[in-house]
Tab-separated table of N, CA and C in Angstrom:
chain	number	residue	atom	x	y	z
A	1	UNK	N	18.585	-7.822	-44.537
A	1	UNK	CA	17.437	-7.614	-43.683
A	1	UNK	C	17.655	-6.351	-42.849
A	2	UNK	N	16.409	-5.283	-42.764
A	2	UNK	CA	16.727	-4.403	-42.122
A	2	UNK	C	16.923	-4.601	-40.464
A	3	UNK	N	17.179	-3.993	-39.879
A	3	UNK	CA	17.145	-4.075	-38.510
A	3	UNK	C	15.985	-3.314	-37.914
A	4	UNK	N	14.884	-3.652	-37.316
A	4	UNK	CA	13.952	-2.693	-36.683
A	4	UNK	C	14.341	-2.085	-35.346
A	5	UNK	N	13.844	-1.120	-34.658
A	5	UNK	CA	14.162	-0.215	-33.589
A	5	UNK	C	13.015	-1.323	-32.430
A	6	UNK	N	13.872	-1.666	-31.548
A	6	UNK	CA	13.313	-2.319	-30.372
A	6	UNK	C	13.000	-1.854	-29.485
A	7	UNK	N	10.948	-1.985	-29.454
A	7	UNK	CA	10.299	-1.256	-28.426
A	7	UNK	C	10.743	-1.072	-27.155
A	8	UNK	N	10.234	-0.417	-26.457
A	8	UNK	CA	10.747	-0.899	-24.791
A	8	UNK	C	9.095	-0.678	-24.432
A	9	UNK	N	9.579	-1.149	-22.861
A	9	UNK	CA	7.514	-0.968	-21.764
A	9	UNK	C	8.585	-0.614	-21.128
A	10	UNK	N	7.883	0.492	-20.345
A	10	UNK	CA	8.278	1.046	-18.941
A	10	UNK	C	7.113	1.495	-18.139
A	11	UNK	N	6.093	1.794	-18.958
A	11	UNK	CA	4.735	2.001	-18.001
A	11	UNK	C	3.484	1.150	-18.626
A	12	UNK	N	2.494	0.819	-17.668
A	12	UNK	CA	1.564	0.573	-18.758
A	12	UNK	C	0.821	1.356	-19.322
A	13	UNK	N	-0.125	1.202	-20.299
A	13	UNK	CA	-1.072	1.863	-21.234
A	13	UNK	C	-2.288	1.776	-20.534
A	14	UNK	N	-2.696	3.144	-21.008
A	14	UNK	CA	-4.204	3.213	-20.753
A	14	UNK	C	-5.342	1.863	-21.070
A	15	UNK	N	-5.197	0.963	-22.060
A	15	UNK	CA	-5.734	0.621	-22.371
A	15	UNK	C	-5.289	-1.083	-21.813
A	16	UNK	N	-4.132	-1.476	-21.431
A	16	UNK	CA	-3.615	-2.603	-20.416
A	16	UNK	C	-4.095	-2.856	-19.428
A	17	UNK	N	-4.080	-1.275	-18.841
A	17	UNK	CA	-5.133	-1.283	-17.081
A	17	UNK	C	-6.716	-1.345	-17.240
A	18	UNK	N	-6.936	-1.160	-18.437
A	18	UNK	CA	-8.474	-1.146	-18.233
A	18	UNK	C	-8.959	-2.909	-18.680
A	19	UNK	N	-8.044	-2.828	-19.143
A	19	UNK	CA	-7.559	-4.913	-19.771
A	19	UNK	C	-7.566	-5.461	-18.478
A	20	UNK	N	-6.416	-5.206	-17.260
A	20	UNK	CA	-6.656	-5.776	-16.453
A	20	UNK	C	-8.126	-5.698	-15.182
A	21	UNK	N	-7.914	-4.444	-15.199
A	21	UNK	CA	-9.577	-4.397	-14.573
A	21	UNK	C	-10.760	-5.261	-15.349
A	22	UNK	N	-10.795	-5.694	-16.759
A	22	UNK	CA	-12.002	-6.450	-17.108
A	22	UNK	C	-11.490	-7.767	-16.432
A	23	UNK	N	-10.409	-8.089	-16.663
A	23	UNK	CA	-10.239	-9.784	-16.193
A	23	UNK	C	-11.185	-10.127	-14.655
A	24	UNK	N	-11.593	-9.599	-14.015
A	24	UNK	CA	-12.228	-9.298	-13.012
A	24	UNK	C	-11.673	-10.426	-11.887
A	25	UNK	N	-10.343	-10.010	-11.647
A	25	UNK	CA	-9.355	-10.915	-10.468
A	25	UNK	C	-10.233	-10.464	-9.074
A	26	UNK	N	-10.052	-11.912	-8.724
A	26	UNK	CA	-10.984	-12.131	-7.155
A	26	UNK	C	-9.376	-12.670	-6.447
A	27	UNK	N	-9.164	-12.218	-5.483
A	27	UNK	CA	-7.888	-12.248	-4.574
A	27	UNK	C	-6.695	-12.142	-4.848
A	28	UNK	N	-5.819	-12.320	-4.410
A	28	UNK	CA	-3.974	-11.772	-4.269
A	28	UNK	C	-3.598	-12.526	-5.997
A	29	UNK	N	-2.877	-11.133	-6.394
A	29	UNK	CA	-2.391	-11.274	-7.652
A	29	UNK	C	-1.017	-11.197	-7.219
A	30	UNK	N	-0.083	-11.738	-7.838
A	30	UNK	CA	1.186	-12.028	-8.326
A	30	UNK	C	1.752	-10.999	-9.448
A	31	UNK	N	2.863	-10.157	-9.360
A	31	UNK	CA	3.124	-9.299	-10.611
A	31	UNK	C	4.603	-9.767	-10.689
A	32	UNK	N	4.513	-10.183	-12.069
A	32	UNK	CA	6.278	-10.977	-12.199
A	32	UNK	C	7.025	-9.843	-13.152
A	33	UNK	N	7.505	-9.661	-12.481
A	33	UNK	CA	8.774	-8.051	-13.432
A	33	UNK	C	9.787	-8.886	-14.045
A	34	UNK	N	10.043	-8.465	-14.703
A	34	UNK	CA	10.959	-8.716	-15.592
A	34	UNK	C	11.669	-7.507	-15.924
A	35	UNK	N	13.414	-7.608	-15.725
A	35	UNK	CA	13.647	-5.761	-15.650
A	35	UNK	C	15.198	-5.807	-16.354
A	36	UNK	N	15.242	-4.975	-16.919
A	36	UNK	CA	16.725	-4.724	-17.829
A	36	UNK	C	17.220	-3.486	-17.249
A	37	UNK	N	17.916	-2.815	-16.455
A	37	UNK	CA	18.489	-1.709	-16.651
A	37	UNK	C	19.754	-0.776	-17.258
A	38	UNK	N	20.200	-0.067	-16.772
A	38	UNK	CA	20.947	0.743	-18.147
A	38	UNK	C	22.156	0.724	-17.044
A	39	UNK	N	23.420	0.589	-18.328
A	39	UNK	CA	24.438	1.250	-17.494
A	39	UNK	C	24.587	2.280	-16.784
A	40	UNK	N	24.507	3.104	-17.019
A	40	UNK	CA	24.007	4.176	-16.080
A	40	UNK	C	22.921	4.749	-16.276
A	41	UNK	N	22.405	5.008	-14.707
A	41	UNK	CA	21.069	5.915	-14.615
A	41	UNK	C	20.597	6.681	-15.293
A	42	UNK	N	19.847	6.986	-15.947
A	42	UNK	CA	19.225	8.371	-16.435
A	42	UNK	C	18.512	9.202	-15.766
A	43	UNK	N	18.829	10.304	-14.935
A	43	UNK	CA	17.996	10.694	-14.457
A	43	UNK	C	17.514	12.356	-14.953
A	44	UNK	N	17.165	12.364	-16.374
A	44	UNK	CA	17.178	13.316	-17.240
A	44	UNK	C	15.581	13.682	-16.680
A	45	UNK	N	14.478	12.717	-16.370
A	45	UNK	CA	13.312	12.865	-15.504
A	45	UNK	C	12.751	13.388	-14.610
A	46	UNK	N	13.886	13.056	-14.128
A	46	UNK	CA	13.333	13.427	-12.312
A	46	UNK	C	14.905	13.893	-11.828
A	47	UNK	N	15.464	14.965	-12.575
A	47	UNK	CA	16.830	15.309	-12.156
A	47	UNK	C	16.417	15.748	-10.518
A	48	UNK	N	15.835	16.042	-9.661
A	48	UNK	CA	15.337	15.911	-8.363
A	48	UNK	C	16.355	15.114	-7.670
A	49	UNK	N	15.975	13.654	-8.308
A	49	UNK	CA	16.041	12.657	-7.686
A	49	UNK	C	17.380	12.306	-7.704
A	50	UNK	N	18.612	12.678	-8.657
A	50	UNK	CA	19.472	12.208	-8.934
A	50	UNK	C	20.629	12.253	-7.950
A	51	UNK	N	21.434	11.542	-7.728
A	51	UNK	CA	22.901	11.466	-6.977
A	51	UNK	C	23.314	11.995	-7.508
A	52	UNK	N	24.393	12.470	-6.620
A	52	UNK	CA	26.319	13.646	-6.951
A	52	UNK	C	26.755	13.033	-7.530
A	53	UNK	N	26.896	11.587	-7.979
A	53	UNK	CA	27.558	11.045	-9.056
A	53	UNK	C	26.751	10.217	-9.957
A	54	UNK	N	27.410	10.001	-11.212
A	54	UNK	CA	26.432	8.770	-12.223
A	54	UNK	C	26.370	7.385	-11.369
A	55	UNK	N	25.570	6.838	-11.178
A	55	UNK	CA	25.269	5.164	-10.862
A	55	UNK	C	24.654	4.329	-12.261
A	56	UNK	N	24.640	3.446	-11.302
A	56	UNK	CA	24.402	2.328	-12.581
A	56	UNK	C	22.496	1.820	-12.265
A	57	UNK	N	22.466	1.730	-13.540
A	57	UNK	CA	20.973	1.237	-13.532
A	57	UNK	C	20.104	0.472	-12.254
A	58	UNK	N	21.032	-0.706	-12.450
A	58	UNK	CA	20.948	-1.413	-10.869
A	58	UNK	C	20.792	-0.798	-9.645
A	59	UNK	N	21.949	0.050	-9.610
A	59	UNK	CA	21.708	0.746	-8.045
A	59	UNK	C	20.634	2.184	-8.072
A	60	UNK	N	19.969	2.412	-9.342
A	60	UNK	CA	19.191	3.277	-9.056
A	60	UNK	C	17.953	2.466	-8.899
A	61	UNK	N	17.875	1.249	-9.237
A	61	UNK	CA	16.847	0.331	-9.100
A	61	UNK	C	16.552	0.123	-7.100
A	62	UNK	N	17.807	-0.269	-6.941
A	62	UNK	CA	17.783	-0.359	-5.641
A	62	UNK	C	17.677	0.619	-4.800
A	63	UNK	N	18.099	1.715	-5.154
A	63	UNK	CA	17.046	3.121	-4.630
A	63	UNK	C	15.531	3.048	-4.417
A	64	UNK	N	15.060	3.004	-5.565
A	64	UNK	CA	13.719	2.775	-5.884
A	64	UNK	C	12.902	1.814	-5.075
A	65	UNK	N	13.409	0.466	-4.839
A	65	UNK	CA	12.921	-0.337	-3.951
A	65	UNK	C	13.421	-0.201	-2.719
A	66	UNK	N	14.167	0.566	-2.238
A	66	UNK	CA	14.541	1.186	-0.704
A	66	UNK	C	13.306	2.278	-0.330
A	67	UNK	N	13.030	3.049	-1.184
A	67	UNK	CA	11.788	3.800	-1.412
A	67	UNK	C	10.470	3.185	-1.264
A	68	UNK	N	10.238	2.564	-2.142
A	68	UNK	CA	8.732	1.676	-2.425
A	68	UNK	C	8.530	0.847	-1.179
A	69	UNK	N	9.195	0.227	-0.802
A	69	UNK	CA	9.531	-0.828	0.452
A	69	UNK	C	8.128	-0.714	1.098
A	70	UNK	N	8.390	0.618	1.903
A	70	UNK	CA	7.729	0.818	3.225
A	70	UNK	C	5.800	1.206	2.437
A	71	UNK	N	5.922	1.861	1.444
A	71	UNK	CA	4.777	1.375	1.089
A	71	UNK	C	4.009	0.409	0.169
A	72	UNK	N	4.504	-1.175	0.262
A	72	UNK	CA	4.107	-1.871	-0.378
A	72	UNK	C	3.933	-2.743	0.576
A	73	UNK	N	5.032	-2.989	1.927
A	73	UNK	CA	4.347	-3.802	3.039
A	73	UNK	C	3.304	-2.929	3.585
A	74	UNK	N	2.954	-1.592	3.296
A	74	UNK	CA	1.861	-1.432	4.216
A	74	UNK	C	0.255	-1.150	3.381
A	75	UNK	N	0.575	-1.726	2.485
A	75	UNK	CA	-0.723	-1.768	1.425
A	75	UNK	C	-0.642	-3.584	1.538
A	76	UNK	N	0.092	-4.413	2.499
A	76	UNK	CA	-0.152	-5.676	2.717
A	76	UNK	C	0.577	-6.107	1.362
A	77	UNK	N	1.487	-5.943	0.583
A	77	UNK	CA	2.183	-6.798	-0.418
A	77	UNK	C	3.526	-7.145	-0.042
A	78	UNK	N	4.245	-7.997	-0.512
A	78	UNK	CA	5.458	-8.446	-0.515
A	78	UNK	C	6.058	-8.732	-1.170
A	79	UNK	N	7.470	-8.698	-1.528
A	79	UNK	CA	8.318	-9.145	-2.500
A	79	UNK	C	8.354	-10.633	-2.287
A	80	UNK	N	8.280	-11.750	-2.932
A	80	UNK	CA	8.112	-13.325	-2.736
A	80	UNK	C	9.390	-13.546	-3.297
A	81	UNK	N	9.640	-13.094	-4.405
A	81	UNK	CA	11.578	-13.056	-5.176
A	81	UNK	C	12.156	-12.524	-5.338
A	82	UNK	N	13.513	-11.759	-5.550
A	82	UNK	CA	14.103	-11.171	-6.664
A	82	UNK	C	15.322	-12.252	-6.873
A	83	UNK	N	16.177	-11.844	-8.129
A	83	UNK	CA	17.055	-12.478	-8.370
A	83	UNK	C	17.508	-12.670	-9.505
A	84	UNK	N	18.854	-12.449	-9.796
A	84	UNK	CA	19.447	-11.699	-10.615
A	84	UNK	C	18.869	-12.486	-12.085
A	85	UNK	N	18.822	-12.203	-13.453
A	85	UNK	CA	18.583	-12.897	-14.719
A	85	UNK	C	19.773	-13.348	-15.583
A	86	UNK	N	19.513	-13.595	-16.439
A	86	UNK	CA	20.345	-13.482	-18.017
A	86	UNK	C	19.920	-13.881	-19.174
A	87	UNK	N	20.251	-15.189	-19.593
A	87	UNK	CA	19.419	-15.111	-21.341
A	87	UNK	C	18.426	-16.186	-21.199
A	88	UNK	N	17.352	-16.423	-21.647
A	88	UNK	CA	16.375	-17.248	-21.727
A	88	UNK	C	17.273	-19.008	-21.885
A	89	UNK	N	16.603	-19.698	-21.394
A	89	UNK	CA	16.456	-21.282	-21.758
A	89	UNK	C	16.072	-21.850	-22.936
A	90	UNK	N	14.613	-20.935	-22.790
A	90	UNK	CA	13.562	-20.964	-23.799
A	90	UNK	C	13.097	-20.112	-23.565
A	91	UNK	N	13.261	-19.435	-25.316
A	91	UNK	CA	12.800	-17.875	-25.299
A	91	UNK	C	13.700	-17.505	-26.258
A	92	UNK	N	13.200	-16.327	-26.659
A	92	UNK	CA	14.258	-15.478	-28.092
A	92	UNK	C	15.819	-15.183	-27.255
A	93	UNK	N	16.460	-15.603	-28.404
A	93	UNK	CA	18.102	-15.489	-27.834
A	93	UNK	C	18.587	-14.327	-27.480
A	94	UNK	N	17.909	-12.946	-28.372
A	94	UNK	CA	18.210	-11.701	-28.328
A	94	UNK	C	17.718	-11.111	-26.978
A	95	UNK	N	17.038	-11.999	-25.967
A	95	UNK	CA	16.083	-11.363	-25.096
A	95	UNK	C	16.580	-11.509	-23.735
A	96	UNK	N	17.435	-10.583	-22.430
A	96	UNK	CA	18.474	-11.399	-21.712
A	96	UNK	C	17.646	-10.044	-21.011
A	97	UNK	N	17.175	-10.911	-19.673
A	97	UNK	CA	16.909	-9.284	-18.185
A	97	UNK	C	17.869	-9.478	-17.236
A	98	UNK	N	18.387	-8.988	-16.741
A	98	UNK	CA	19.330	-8.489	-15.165
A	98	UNK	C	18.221	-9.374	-14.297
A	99	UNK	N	17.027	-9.126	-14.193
A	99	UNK	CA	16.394	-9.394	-12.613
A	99	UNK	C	15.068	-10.014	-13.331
A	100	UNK	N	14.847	-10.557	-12.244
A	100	UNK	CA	13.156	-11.061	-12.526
A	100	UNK	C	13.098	-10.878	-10.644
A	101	UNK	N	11.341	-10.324	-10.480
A	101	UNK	CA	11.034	-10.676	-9.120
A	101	UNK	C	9.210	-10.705	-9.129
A	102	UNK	N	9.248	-11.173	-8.126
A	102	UNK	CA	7.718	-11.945	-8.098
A	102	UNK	C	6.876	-11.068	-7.254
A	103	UNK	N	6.044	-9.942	-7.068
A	103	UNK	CA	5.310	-8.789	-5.779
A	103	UNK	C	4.111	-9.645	-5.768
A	104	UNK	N	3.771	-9.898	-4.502
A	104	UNK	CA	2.151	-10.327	-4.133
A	104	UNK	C	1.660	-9.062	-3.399
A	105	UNK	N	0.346	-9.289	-4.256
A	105	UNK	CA	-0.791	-7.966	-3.070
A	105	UNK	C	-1.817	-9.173	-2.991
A	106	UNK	N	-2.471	-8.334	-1.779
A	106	UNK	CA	-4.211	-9.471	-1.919
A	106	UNK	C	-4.862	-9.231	-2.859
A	107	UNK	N	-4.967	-8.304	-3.417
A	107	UNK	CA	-5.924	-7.736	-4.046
A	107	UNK	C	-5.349	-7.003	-5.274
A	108	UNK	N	-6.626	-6.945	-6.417
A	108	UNK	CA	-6.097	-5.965	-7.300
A	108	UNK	C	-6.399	-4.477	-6.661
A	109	UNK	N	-7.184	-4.402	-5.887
A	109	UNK	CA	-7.581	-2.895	-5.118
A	109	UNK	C	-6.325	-2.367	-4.613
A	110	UNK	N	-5.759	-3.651	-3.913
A	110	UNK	CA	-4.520	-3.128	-2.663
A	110	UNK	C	-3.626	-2.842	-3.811
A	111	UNK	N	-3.724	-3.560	-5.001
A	111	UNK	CA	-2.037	-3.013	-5.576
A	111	UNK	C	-2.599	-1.619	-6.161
A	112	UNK	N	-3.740	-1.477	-6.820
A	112	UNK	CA	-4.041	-0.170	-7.493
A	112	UNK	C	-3.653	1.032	-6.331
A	113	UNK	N	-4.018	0.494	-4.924
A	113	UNK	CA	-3.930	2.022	-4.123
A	113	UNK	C	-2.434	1.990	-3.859
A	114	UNK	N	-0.855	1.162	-3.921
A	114	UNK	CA	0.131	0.731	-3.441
A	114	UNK	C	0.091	2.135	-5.045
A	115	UNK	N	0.157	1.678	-6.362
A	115	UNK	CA	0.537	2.410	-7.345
A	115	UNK	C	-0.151	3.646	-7.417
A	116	UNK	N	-0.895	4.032	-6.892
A	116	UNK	CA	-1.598	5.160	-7.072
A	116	UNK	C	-0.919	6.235	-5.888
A	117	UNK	N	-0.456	5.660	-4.799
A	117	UNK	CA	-0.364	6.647	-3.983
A	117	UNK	C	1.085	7.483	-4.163
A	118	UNK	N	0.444	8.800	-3.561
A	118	UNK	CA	1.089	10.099	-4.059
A	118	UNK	C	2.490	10.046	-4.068
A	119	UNK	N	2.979	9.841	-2.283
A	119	UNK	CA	4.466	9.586	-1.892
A	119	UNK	C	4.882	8.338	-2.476
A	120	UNK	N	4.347	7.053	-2.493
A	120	UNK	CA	5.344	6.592	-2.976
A	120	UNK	C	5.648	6.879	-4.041
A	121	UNK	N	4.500	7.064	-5.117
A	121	UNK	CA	4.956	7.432	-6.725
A	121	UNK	C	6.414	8.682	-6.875
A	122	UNK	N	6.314	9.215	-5.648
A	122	UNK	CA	7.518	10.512	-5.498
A	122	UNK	C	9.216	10.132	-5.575
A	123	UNK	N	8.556	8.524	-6.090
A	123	UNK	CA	10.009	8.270	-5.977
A	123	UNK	C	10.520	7.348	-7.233
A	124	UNK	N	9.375	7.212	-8.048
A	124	UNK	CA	9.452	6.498	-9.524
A	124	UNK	C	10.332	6.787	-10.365
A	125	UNK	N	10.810	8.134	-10.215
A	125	UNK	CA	11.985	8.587	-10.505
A	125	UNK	C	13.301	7.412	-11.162
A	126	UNK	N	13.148	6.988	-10.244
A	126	UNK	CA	14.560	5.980	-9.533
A	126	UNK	C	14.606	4.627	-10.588
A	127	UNK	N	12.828	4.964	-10.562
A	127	UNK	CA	12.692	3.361	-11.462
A	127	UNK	C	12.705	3.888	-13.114
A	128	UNK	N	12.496	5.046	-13.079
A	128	UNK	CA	12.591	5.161	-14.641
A	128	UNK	C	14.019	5.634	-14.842
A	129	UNK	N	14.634	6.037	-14.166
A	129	UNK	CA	16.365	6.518	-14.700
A	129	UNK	C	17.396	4.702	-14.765
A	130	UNK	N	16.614	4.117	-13.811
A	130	UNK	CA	16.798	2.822	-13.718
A	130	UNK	C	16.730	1.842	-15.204
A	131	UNK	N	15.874	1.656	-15.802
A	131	UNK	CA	15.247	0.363	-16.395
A	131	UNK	C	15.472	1.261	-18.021
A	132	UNK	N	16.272	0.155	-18.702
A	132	UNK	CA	16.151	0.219	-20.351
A	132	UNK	C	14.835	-0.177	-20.831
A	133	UNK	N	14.403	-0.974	-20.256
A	133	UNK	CA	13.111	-2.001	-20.498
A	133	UNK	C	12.649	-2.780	-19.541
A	134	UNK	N	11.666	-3.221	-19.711
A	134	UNK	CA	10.605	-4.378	-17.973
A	134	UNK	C	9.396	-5.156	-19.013
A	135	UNK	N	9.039	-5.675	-18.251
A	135	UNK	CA	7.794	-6.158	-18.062
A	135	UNK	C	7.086	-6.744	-17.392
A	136	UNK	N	5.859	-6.338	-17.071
A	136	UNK	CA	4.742	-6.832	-15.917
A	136	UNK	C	3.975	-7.662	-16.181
A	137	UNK	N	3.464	-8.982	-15.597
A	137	UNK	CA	2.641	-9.664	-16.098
A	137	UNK	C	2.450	-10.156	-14.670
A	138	UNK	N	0.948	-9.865	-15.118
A	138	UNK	CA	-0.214	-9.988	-13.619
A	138	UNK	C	-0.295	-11.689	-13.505
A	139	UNK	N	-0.188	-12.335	-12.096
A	139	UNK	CA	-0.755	-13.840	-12.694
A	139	UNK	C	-1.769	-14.086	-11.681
A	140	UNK	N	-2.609	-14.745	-11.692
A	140	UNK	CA	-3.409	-15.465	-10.387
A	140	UNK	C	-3.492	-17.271	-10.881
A	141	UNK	N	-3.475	-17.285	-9.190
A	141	UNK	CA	-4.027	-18.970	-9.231
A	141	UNK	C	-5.215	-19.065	-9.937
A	142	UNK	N	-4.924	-20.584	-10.392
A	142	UNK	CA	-6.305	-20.835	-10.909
A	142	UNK	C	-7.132	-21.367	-9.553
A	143	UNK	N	-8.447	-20.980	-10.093
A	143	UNK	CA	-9.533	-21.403	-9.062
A	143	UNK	C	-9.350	-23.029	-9.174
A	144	UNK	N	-10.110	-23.189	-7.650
A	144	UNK	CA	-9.702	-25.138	-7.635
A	144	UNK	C	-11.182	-25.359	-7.943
């Protein structure tokens, strides 16, 4: 059996965000990350951004959210989890993340302007030299 080349997500697609804009979410969404990073950083991207020495995926992660911080409580969101991962329970065996964490905004508006804005994006850097692979998945309560 051949072996296939295993995708990665690191951003979404044009065509995901316009996916989530049809779902037409009425109040505070939930975004559950799911995040793998690399032994060491890459910061072949945003060499800008990079430290005097190599770090490890992790701690460029934690850059990144030392960064983002201040504008995600002030677009009213919060981190509700983080905490460290490893291999599924249930789930493909091959499939093991470092972290899972849980971001609440009120709104899909508040998170679009939290990702859209200029400075914080000035520091995404961190998250892409960071992460082998992620994934985002939007959730909301169900209506009662």
């Amino acid at each position: 059996m051949e072996k296939q080349e295993q995708k990665t997500y690191l951003e979404p697609t044009q065509e995901s965000g316009r996916e989530l804009f049809t779902r037409g979410i009425a109040g505070s969404v939930v975004m559950l990350n799911l995040l793998k990073f690399r032994k060491i950083a890459d910061y072949s991207a945003a060499p800008q951004l990079a430290p005097d020495h190599p770090i490890s995926g992790e701690a460029a992660y934690q850059r990144y959210m030392a960064h983002t911080m201040p504008f995600l409580e002030a677009s009213g969101g919060e981190v509700m989890f983080f905490g460290k991962g490893g291999p599924f329970l249930i789930g493909p065996e091959h499939e093991k993340w470092d972290a899972a964490m849980l971001v609440r905004q009120s709104s899909l508006g508040a998170f679009m302007a939290f990702a859209s804005d200029a400075e914080c994006m000035a520091g995404i850097g961190h998250r892409v030299a960071a992460l082998e692979d992620s994934r985002l998945l939007p959730l909301v309560e169900p209506e009662a």
